[in-house]
Coordinates of C-alpha atoms in Angstrom, one line a residue:
Chain W
M1 CA 26.5 38.2 -54.5
K2 CA 29.8 36.3 -55.0
V3 CA 29.9 34.1 -58.0
G4 CA 32.8 31.6 -58.5
V5 CA 33.9 30.2 -61.9
V6 CA 36.3 27.3 -62.1
G7 CA 37.8 26.8 -65.4
L8 CA 38.1 29.9 -67.4
G9 CA 37.9 28.7 -71.0
L10 CA 35.2 29.2 -73.6
I11 CA 32.4 28.3 -71.4
G12 CA 33.7 29.6 -67.9
G13 CA 34.7 32.8 -69.6
S14 CA 31.5 33.4 -71.3
I15 CA 29.5 32.7 -67.8
G16 CA 31.6 35.4 -66.1
L17 CA 30.9 37.8 -68.9
A18 CA 27.2 36.9 -69.0
L19 CA 26.9 37.4 -65.2
R20 CA 29.1 40.4 -64.6
D21 CA 26.9 43.2 -63.2
P22 CA 27.4 45.6 -60.3
S23 CA 25.3 43.5 -58.1
R24 CA 27.7 40.3 -58.3
E25 CA 31.5 39.9 -57.9
I26 CA 32.9 37.1 -60.1
L27 CA 35.8 35.4 -59.0
G28 CA 37.7 33.1 -61.3
F29 CA 40.3 30.3 -61.0
D30 CA 42.1 28.5 -63.7
P31 CA 45.1 26.2 -63.0
S32 CA 46.4 27.6 -66.5
E33 CA 47.9 31.0 -65.8
A34 CA 47.8 31.9 -69.4
N35 CA 43.9 31.1 -69.4
A36 CA 43.3 32.9 -66.2
K37 CA 45.3 36.0 -67.3
L38 CA 43.5 36.3 -70.7
A39 CA 40.1 35.9 -68.9
L40 CA 40.9 38.6 -66.6
D41 CA 42.2 40.8 -69.5
R42 CA 39.0 40.2 -71.4
F43 CA 36.8 41.2 -68.3
C44 CA 35.4 37.6 -68.1
V45 CA 35.9 37.9 -64.1
D46 CA 36.2 40.7 -61.7
R47 CA 39.3 39.2 -60.3
L48 CA 41.2 35.9 -60.1
A49 CA 41.3 34.2 -56.7
P50 CA 42.9 30.8 -55.3
L51 CA 40.5 27.8 -55.6
E52 CA 40.0 28.1 -51.8
E53 CA 38.4 31.4 -52.0
V54 CA 36.5 31.0 -55.2
A55 CA 35.0 27.7 -53.9
K56 CA 33.5 29.7 -51.1
A57 CA 31.3 31.9 -53.3
E58 CA 27.5 31.7 -52.9
I59 CA 27.5 29.8 -56.2
V60 CA 30.2 28.3 -58.1
F61 CA 30.2 27.3 -61.9
V62 CA 32.6 24.4 -62.5
A63 CA 33.5 24.6 -66.3
A64 CA 36.6 22.2 -66.3
P65 CA 37.5 19.7 -69.0
P66 CA 35.4 16.5 -68.7
L67 CA 38.4 14.4 -67.6
H68 CA 38.9 16.7 -64.7
V69 CA 35.4 17.5 -63.4
I70 CA 35.1 14.7 -60.8
A71 CA 38.5 15.6 -59.1
V72 CA 37.5 19.3 -59.2
L73 CA 34.0 18.6 -57.6
D74 CA 35.9 16.4 -55.0
Q75 CA 38.4 19.5 -54.0
I76 CA 35.3 21.9 -54.0
A77 CA 33.4 19.6 -51.8
K78 CA 36.2 20.0 -49.2
L79 CA 36.8 23.7 -49.6
R80 CA 33.1 25.2 -50.3
G81 CA 31.3 27.3 -47.9
E82 CA 28.5 26.2 -45.8
Q83 CA 25.9 27.9 -48.0
T84 CA 27.7 27.4 -51.5
V85 CA 25.7 26.0 -54.2
V86 CA 27.9 24.1 -57.0
T87 CA 26.9 23.5 -60.5
D88 CA 28.9 22.1 -63.5
C89 CA 28.9 22.4 -67.3
T90 CA 29.9 18.9 -68.5
S91 CA 28.5 17.8 -71.7
V92 CA 27.8 14.3 -70.5
K93 CA 25.9 13.9 -67.3
A94 CA 26.0 10.1 -66.3
E95 CA 29.2 10.3 -64.7
V96 CA 28.5 13.6 -62.9
A97 CA 25.1 12.3 -61.8
A98 CA 26.5 9.2 -60.3
W99 CA 29.1 11.3 -58.3
A100 CA 26.1 13.2 -57.0
V101 CA 24.2 10.1 -56.1
R102 CA 27.4 8.7 -54.5
T103 CA 28.2 11.8 -52.3
G104 CA 24.6 12.7 -51.9
A105 CA 25.5 16.2 -52.0
P106 CA 22.4 18.4 -51.8
W107 CA 24.3 21.5 -52.8
F108 CA 25.3 20.2 -56.2
V109 CA 23.3 20.5 -59.4
G110 CA 24.5 18.7 -62.6
G111 CA 24.1 21.2 -65.6
H112 CA 24.8 21.6 -69.4
P113 CA 24.7 24.8 -71.4
M114 CA 23.5 24.0 -75.0
A115 CA 25.8 26.6 -76.5
G116 CA 29.5 26.6 -77.8
H117 CA 31.7 27.8 -80.4
E118 CA 34.0 26.1 -82.8
K119 CA 37.0 27.8 -81.2
S120 CA 38.1 27.2 -77.7
G121 CA 39.5 29.2 -75.0
P122 CA 38.6 32.5 -73.1
G123 CA 39.5 34.6 -76.2
F124 CA 36.3 33.4 -77.9
A125 CA 34.1 33.8 -74.6
S126 CA 31.4 36.3 -75.3
S127 CA 28.7 37.6 -72.9
W128 CA 25.7 36.4 -75.3
M129 CA 26.9 32.9 -75.6
F130 CA 24.0 31.6 -73.8
R131 CA 21.4 34.0 -75.1
N132 CA 18.1 31.9 -75.8
A133 CA 20.2 28.8 -75.5
R134 CA 18.5 25.8 -73.5
W135 CA 20.6 25.2 -70.3
I136 CA 19.7 21.7 -69.1
L137 CA 19.9 20.8 -65.3
T138 CA 20.0 17.2 -64.2
P139 CA 19.1 17.2 -60.4
V140 CA 19.0 13.8 -58.7
K141 CA 17.0 12.7 -55.7
A142 CA 19.6 14.2 -53.2
T143 CA 19.6 17.5 -54.8
D144 CA 18.3 20.5 -52.7
K145 CA 15.2 22.1 -54.5
A146 CA 16.5 25.6 -53.4
A147 CA 19.8 25.0 -55.1
V148 CA 18.2 24.1 -58.2
K149 CA 16.3 27.3 -58.1
Q150 CA 19.2 29.2 -57.4
V151 CA 21.1 27.9 -60.4
E152 CA 17.9 28.5 -62.5
E153 CA 17.9 32.1 -61.5
L154 CA 21.6 32.7 -62.7
V155 CA 21.0 30.6 -65.8
R156 CA 18.1 33.1 -66.7
A157 CA 20.3 36.0 -65.8
M158 CA 22.5 34.9 -68.4
G159 CA 19.7 34.9 -70.9
A160 CA 19.4 31.2 -71.2
V161 CA 16.3 29.0 -70.5
P162 CA 16.6 26.2 -67.9
V163 CA 15.4 22.8 -68.9
R164 CA 15.3 19.7 -66.5
A165 CA 16.3 16.3 -67.7
K166 CA 17.3 12.8 -66.5
P167 CA 20.9 12.3 -66.8
D168 CA 20.6 9.2 -68.9
A169 CA 18.1 10.8 -71.2
H170 CA 20.2 13.8 -71.7
D171 CA 23.3 11.8 -72.6
R172 CA 21.4 9.9 -75.3
Q173 CA 19.8 13.4 -76.5
V174 CA 23.3 15.1 -76.9
A175 CA 24.7 12.0 -78.6
I176 CA 22.3 12.7 -81.2
L177 CA 22.0 16.5 -81.0
S178 CA 25.8 17.3 -80.6
H179 CA 28.2 14.5 -80.6
L180 CA 27.1 12.9 -84.0
P181 CA 26.9 16.3 -85.6
H182 CA 30.5 16.9 -84.4
A183 CA 31.7 13.4 -85.8
F184 CA 29.8 14.1 -89.0
A185 CA 31.7 17.5 -89.5
S186 CA 34.9 15.8 -88.7
V187 CA 34.5 13.2 -91.2
L188 CA 33.5 15.6 -93.9
V189 CA 36.5 18.0 -93.5
T190 CA 38.7 14.6 -93.5
L191 CA 37.1 13.5 -96.8
G192 CA 37.8 17.0 -98.0
E193 CA 41.5 16.5 -97.6
E194 CA 41.8 15.2 -101.2
L195 CA 40.2 18.2 -102.8
E196 CA 42.6 20.9 -104.2
R197 CA 40.2 23.6 -103.1
T198 CA 36.9 23.7 -101.1
D199 CA 36.2 27.4 -101.5
V200 CA 33.8 26.4 -104.5
A201 CA 31.4 24.9 -102.1
A202 CA 28.1 26.3 -101.3
G203 CA 26.4 26.9 -97.9
S204 CA 25.8 23.5 -96.9
W205 CA 29.4 22.6 -96.8
R206 CA 30.2 25.8 -94.7
D207 CA 27.4 24.9 -92.4
L208 CA 28.3 21.2 -92.1
T209 CA 32.0 21.6 -91.5
R210 CA 31.8 24.5 -89.1
V211 CA 32.6 22.5 -86.0
G212 CA 35.0 20.2 -88.1
G213 CA 38.1 21.4 -86.6
V214 CA 37.4 21.5 -82.9
D215 CA 40.0 21.2 -80.1
P216 CA 41.1 17.5 -80.3
D217 CA 41.8 17.3 -76.5
L218 CA 38.6 18.8 -75.4
W219 CA 36.5 16.9 -77.8
S220 CA 38.2 13.5 -77.5
Q221 CA 37.2 13.7 -73.6
I222 CA 33.6 14.9 -74.6
L223 CA 33.2 12.1 -77.1
L224 CA 34.7 9.3 -74.9
G225 CA 32.8 10.4 -72.0
N226 CA 29.6 9.7 -73.8
R227 CA 30.9 6.6 -75.6
T228 CA 28.1 4.2 -74.5
E229 CA 25.5 6.4 -76.1
L230 CA 27.5 7.8 -78.9
T231 CA 28.8 4.3 -80.2
K232 CA 25.0 3.2 -80.5
V233 CA 24.1 6.5 -82.3
L234 CA 27.1 6.1 -84.6
E235 CA 25.9 2.6 -85.3
D236 CA 22.5 3.9 -86.2
A237 CA 24.1 6.6 -88.6
E238 CA 26.2 4.0 -90.3
R239 CA 23.0 1.9 -91.0
E240 CA 21.0 5.0 -92.4
L241 CA 24.0 5.9 -94.6
A242 CA 24.4 2.2 -95.8
A243 CA 20.6 2.2 -96.6
L244 CA 21.0 5.3 -98.7
R245 CA 24.2 4.1 -100.4
E246 CA 22.4 0.7 -101.3
A247 CA 19.5 2.5 -102.8
L248 CA 21.8 4.6 -104.9
Q249 CA 23.8 1.6 -106.0
T250 CA 20.8 -0.2 -107.2
D251 CA 19.4 2.9 -108.7
D252 CA 16.3 2.6 -106.8
R253 CA 14.7 6.0 -107.2
K254 CA 11.6 5.1 -105.0
A255 CA 13.9 3.9 -102.1
V256 CA 16.2 7.3 -102.2
R257 CA 13.0 9.3 -102.5
A258 CA 11.4 7.6 -99.3
I259 CA 14.6 8.3 -97.6
L260 CA 14.6 11.9 -98.3
E261 CA 10.7 12.1 -97.9
R262 CA 11.1 10.5 -94.3
S263 CA 13.8 13.2 -93.3
R264 CA 11.9 16.2 -94.9
I265 CA 9.0 15.0 -92.5
A266 CA 11.3 14.7 -89.4
K267 CA 12.7 18.2 -90.2
K268 CA 9.3 19.7 -90.5
K269 CA 8.4 18.3 -87.0
Q270 CA 11.6 19.5 -85.6
E271 CA 11.0 22.9 -86.7
A272 CA 7.3 23.2 -85.4
Chain B
M1 CA 20.2 42.0 -124.6
K2 CA 17.4 39.3 -124.4
V3 CA 18.1 36.5 -121.6
G4 CA 16.2 33.4 -121.5
V5 CA 15.5 31.3 -118.3
V6 CA 14.0 27.9 -118.8
G7 CA 12.8 26.6 -115.3
L8 CA 11.8 29.2 -112.9
G9 CA 12.4 27.3 -109.5
L10 CA 14.7 28.6 -106.8
I11 CA 17.7 28.6 -109.2
G12 CA 16.1 29.9 -112.3
G13 CA 14.1 32.5 -110.3
S14 CA 17.3 33.6 -108.7
I15 CA 19.2 34.0 -112.0
G16 CA 16.1 36.2 -113.2
L17 CA 16.1 38.5 -110.1
A18 CA 19.9 38.6 -110.2
L19 CA 20.1 39.6 -114.0
R20 CA 17.3 42.1 -114.0
D21 CA 18.6 45.4 -115.3
P22 CA 17.3 47.9 -117.8
S23 CA 20.0 46.8 -120.1
R24 CA 18.5 43.2 -120.1
E25 CA 15.2 41.8 -120.9
I26 CA 14.6 38.5 -119.0
L27 CA 12.1 36.0 -120.6
G28 CA 11.1 33.1 -118.7
F29 CA 9.5 29.8 -119.4
D30 CA 8.2 26.9 -117.0
P31 CA 6.0 24.2 -117.8
S32 CA 4.4 24.5 -114.5
E33 CA 2.0 27.4 -114.7
A34 CA 2.1 28.0 -111.0
N35 CA 5.8 28.3 -110.9
A36 CA 5.8 30.5 -113.7
K37 CA 3.1 32.8 -112.3
L38 CA 4.9 33.1 -109.0
A39 CA 8.3 33.9 -110.8
L40 CA 6.4 36.5 -112.6
D41 CA 4.7 37.9 -109.6
R42 CA 8.0 38.0 -107.6
F43 CA 9.7 39.9 -110.6
C44 CA 12.1 37.2 -111.2
V45 CA 11.4 37.8 -115.1
D46 CA 10.2 40.6 -117.3
R47 CA 7.7 38.4 -118.8
L48 CA 6.7 35.0 -119.5
A49 CA 7.0 33.6 -123.1
P50 CA 6.8 30.1 -124.9
L51 CA 9.8 28.0 -124.9
E52 CA 10.1 28.9 -128.8
E53 CA 10.7 32.4 -128.0
V54 CA 12.8 32.0 -124.8
A55 CA 15.0 29.7 -126.8
K56 CA 15.9 32.4 -129.2
A57 CA 17.4 34.8 -126.6
E58 CA 21.1 35.7 -126.9
I59 CA 21.7 33.6 -124.0
V60 CA 19.6 30.8 -122.2
F61 CA 20.0 29.7 -118.9
V62 CA 18.5 26.1 -118.4
A63 CA 17.6 25.6 -114.7
A64 CA 15.3 22.3 -115.1
P65 CA 15.4 19.4 -112.8
P66 CA 18.0 17.1 -113.2
L67 CA 15.8 14.3 -114.7
H68 CA 14.8 16.7 -117.5
V69 CA 17.8 18.6 -118.5
I70 CA 18.9 16.3 -121.5
A71 CA 15.2 16.5 -123.1
V72 CA 15.2 20.3 -122.6
L73 CA 18.8 20.8 -124.2
D74 CA 17.4 18.6 -127.2
Q75 CA 14.4 20.8 -127.5
I76 CA 16.4 24.1 -127.4
A77 CA 19.1 22.7 -129.8
K78 CA 16.1 22.7 -132.2
L79 CA 14.5 25.9 -131.3
R80 CA 17.5 28.2 -130.5
G81 CA 18.4 31.3 -132.6
E82 CA 21.7 31.1 -134.9
Q83 CA 23.7 33.2 -132.0
T84 CA 22.0 31.7 -129.1
V85 CA 24.4 30.6 -126.2
V86 CA 23.0 28.0 -123.9
T87 CA 24.2 27.1 -120.3
D88 CA 22.6 24.9 -117.6
C89 CA 22.8 24.6 -113.8
T90 CA 22.8 20.9 -113.2
S91 CA 24.5 19.9 -110.1
V92 CA 26.0 16.7 -111.7
K93 CA 27.9 17.3 -114.9
A94 CA 29.0 14.0 -116.5
E95 CA 25.7 13.3 -118.3
V96 CA 25.4 16.9 -119.7
A97 CA 29.0 16.8 -120.7
A98 CA 28.6 13.5 -122.5
W99 CA 25.6 15.2 -124.3
A100 CA 27.8 18.0 -125.3
V101 CA 30.4 15.7 -126.7
R102 CA 27.8 13.6 -128.6
T103 CA 26.1 16.8 -130.1
G104 CA 29.4 18.6 -130.5
A105 CA 27.3 21.8 -129.9
P106 CA 29.8 24.6 -129.7
W107 CA 27.1 26.9 -128.3
F108 CA 26.6 24.9 -125.1
V109 CA 28.5 25.6 -121.9
G110 CA 27.7 23.2 -118.9
G111 CA 27.5 25.0 -115.6
H112 CA 26.7 24.7 -112.0
P113 CA 26.2 27.5 -109.4
M114 CA 27.6 26.6 -106.2
A115 CA 24.7 28.1 -104.3
G116 CA 21.1 27.2 -103.2
H117 CA 18.8 27.2 -100.2
E118 CA 17.1 24.4 -98.2
K119 CA 13.6 25.6 -99.5
S120 CA 12.6 25.1 -103.3
G121 CA 10.7 27.0 -105.7
P122 CA 10.6 30.7 -107.0
G123 CA 9.2 31.8 -103.9
F124 CA 12.6 31.4 -102.1
A125 CA 14.4 33.0 -105.1
S126 CA 16.7 35.9 -104.3
S127 CA 18.7 38.4 -106.3
W128 CA 21.6 38.0 -104.0
M129 CA 21.7 34.0 -104.3
F130 CA 24.8 33.9 -106.2
R131 CA 26.8 36.9 -104.7
N132 CA 30.5 35.5 -103.9
A133 CA 29.4 32.1 -104.9
R134 CA 31.6 30.1 -107.2
W135 CA 29.9 29.4 -110.5
I136 CA 31.5 26.3 -112.0
L137 CA 31.7 25.8 -115.8
T138 CA 32.6 22.7 -117.5
P139 CA 33.3 23.3 -121.4
V140 CA 34.3 20.5 -123.4
K141 CA 36.7 20.3 -126.5
A142 CA 33.9 21.3 -128.9
T143 CA 32.8 24.2 -126.6
D144 CA 33.1 27.8 -128.3
K145 CA 35.5 29.9 -126.4
A146 CA 33.3 33.2 -127.1
A147 CA 30.3 31.1 -125.6
V148 CA 32.3 30.5 -122.5
K149 CA 33.4 34.1 -122.0
Q150 CA 29.6 35.2 -122.7
V151 CA 28.5 32.8 -119.9
E152 CA 31.3 34.1 -117.7
E153 CA 30.1 37.6 -118.2
L154 CA 26.8 37.1 -117.0
V155 CA 28.0 35.1 -114.2
R156 CA 30.1 38.0 -113.0
A157 CA 27.1 40.3 -113.5
M158 CA 25.2 38.1 -110.9
G159 CA 28.0 38.8 -108.3
A160 CA 29.4 35.1 -108.9
V161 CA 32.8 33.9 -109.6
P162 CA 33.2 31.7 -112.7
V163 CA 35.6 28.6 -112.1
R164 CA 36.4 26.1 -114.7
A165 CA 36.5 22.5 -114.2
K166 CA 36.6 19.1 -115.8
P167 CA 33.2 17.4 -115.5
D168 CA 34.5 14.2 -113.8
A169 CA 36.4 16.1 -111.2
H170 CA 33.5 18.4 -110.7
D171 CA 31.0 15.6 -109.8
R172 CA 33.7 14.0 -107.4
Q173 CA 34.0 17.3 -105.9
V174 CA 30.3 17.9 -105.4
A175 CA 29.7 14.3 -104.0
I176 CA 32.2 15.6 -101.1
L177 CA 31.2 19.2 -100.9
S178 CA 27.5 19.2 -101.3
H179 CA 25.8 15.5 -101.9
L180 CA 27.5 14.2 -98.6
P181 CA 26.7 17.0 -96.5
H182 CA 23.0 16.6 -97.7
A183 CA 23.0 12.9 -96.8
F184 CA 24.4 13.6 -93.4
A185 CA 21.8 16.3 -92.7
S186 CA 19.1 13.8 -93.8
V187 CA 20.5 11.0 -91.3
L188 CA 20.8 13.5 -88.6
V189 CA 17.1 14.7 -88.7
T190 CA 16.1 11.1 -89.1
L191 CA 17.8 10.0 -85.9
G192 CA 16.3 13.0 -84.4
E193 CA 12.9 11.5 -84.8
E194 CA 13.1 9.7 -81.6
L195 CA 13.7 12.8 -79.5
E196 CA 10.9 14.5 -77.8
R197 CA 12.4 17.7 -78.5
T198 CA 15.2 19.1 -80.5
D199 CA 15.0 22.7 -79.4
V200 CA 17.5 22.1 -76.6
A201 CA 20.3 21.8 -79.4
A202 CA 23.1 24.2 -79.8
G203 CA 24.2 25.7 -82.9
S204 CA 26.0 22.6 -84.3
W205 CA 22.6 20.7 -84.6
R206 CA 21.0 23.9 -86.2
D207 CA 24.0 24.0 -88.7
L208 CA 24.3 20.5 -89.4
T209 CA 20.5 19.9 -90.1
R210 CA 19.8 23.1 -92.1
V211 CA 19.5 21.1 -95.4
G212 CA 18.1 18.1 -93.7
G213 CA 14.5 18.7 -95.0
V214 CA 15.3 19.4 -98.7
D215 CA 12.7 18.6 -101.3
P216 CA 12.6 14.7 -102.0
D217 CA 11.7 14.9 -105.8
L218 CA 14.6 17.2 -106.6
W219 CA 17.2 15.6 -104.3
S220 CA 16.6 12.2 -105.3
Q221 CA 17.3 13.3 -108.9
I222 CA 20.5 15.0 -107.8
L223 CA 21.8 12.2 -105.5
L224 CA 20.9 9.5 -108.2
G225 CA 22.3 11.7 -110.9
N226 CA 25.8 11.5 -109.1
R227 CA 25.3 8.1 -107.7
T228 CA 28.7 6.5 -109.2
E229 CA 30.8 9.2 -107.2
L230 CA 28.5 9.4 -104.3
T231 CA 28.4 5.7 -103.4
K232 CA 32.3 5.7 -103.3
V233 CA 32.1 8.9 -101.1
L234 CA 29.5 7.3 -98.8
E235 CA 31.8 4.2 -98.4
D236 CA 34.6 6.3 -97.4
A237 CA 32.3 8.2 -94.8
E238 CA 31.0 4.8 -93.5
R239 CA 34.5 3.7 -93.1
E240 CA 35.7 6.9 -91.1
L241 CA 32.5 6.8 -88.8
A242 CA 33.2 3.1 -88.1
A243 CA 36.9 3.9 -87.3
L244 CA 35.7 6.5 -84.8
R245 CA 33.0 4.2 -83.4
E246 CA 35.8 1.5 -82.8
A247 CA 38.1 3.9 -81.2
L248 CA 35.2 4.8 -78.8
Q249 CA 34.2 1.2 -78.2
T250 CA 37.6 0.3 -77.2
D251 CA 38.1 3.4 -75.2
D252 CA 41.2 4.3 -77.2
R253 CA 41.8 7.9 -76.1
K254 CA 44.9 8.1 -78.4
A255 CA 42.9 6.8 -81.5
V256 CA 39.9 9.2 -81.0
R257 CA 42.4 12.1 -80.3
A258 CA 44.2 11.3 -83.7
I259 CA 40.9 11.3 -85.7
L260 CA 40.1 14.6 -84.2
E261 CA 43.5 16.0 -84.7
R262 CA 43.6 14.9 -88.4
S263 CA 40.2 16.9 -89.0
R264 CA 41.4 19.8 -87.1
I265 CA 44.4 20.0 -89.5
A266 CA 42.2 19.6 -92.5
K267 CA 39.8 22.1 -91.4
K268 CA 42.6 24.7 -90.8
K269 CA 44.2 24.1 -94.4
Q270 CA 40.6 24.3 -95.9
E271 CA 40.1 27.7 -94.2
A272 CA 43.6 29.1 -95.5

């Protein structure tokens, strides 16, 4: 079986590594020669090939930066083989789903692996990136059921768990589950600028700031791609922080305790 | 050498475990019988003893909840032996430092181990809690230099690294490095309430919410204890989040990128 990977960054590189197996040939393409070479050197793909060839594989994973995904899908639509199934990895799904509805392409399955790393590029790709991760798929009405099954099969082969979601629900979900955490991490390290040293910090700082220095090019695309939902979620977050601040300002022990009790219960439910 | 531990929760229990050694006898006291018994059962202390006896050890660690620390210090001031050195573990230092200045007690050394766990109580205490952690000490003018050295010696025996700081600088530091991260984690899990499932989340959610369900009794005391500094830091955080939100609302790619570029640089410096 031939598998194509278009975009050989952190995610594309990891897909290649996770799928490498004697039963599959992994063909890779990246417009950046440096990325492509590094991905090949790190065994992320069996070989590099022109987009024309990669697009004709039995299944193609598109792991391009959010700003370029639609253009890449348009290209692949023209180049793909008759049986080629295509899926993407974009972390915001509304725009891609609209494209799928507009083109009515039954061979396309929107997807989003819920995994990543604070560093970008194929140099940080790893074969276990998706182990036990959820891999959200957002088929639309036009999507061929057999195509979804084929994507699910390869998702499982990477050790991930396929989960279906509606594109809009997905975007609200990731605004809370991924984009707001990244915004918080960014704010934390920025406020940490004034400190002479942060090495005195305990584990909460280390954990909360891990993703505080992610690639500005990629992440500005991701956050802007989800700006409608993320804006609402940021408003909610500002409101909650203001409530805590006001409770502290008025020395309102009961209110501060209630805020923390609410999150204790929420956390417990989320862990169940 | 006799070491006293007053307050056998997560921190006191861990101090006992970290210091247990044939050369030391660890005496513990906790007003909660359940805490005391669990700490003894988990070998956190060699034996339990009344406060009168614990206070006469060569060195006493006070790991009481923030609201009770001053009262405990007042008691120990009356009960301590002539040579007893006393140190505390409270995560906010201004109030304790004011007590030290007021009483002029040369035998008292303010302290704050930069380590913890999202779960409370001696059931989660561990001997390696403080390994490689910074342990901040905040001596004042009146503090005996030999007392500071004695505390530092035991801090090192626990595998921690003693660091000196001024009480006010410390409180501003921990508002950013610890209290704001806890506030962010609390807000995140609270906003997660609306989601049917959070198990689809990737690593950033897991890391950013680890401390989202901490004990409301303890943490309302901690946050309120540092309310002056934390209020200012929360205002800063709200301002940064609003700036990001406005950049998203106006689809200002340059501004979003600049915000992330600033945090990327800050993170890099903090890691250096």
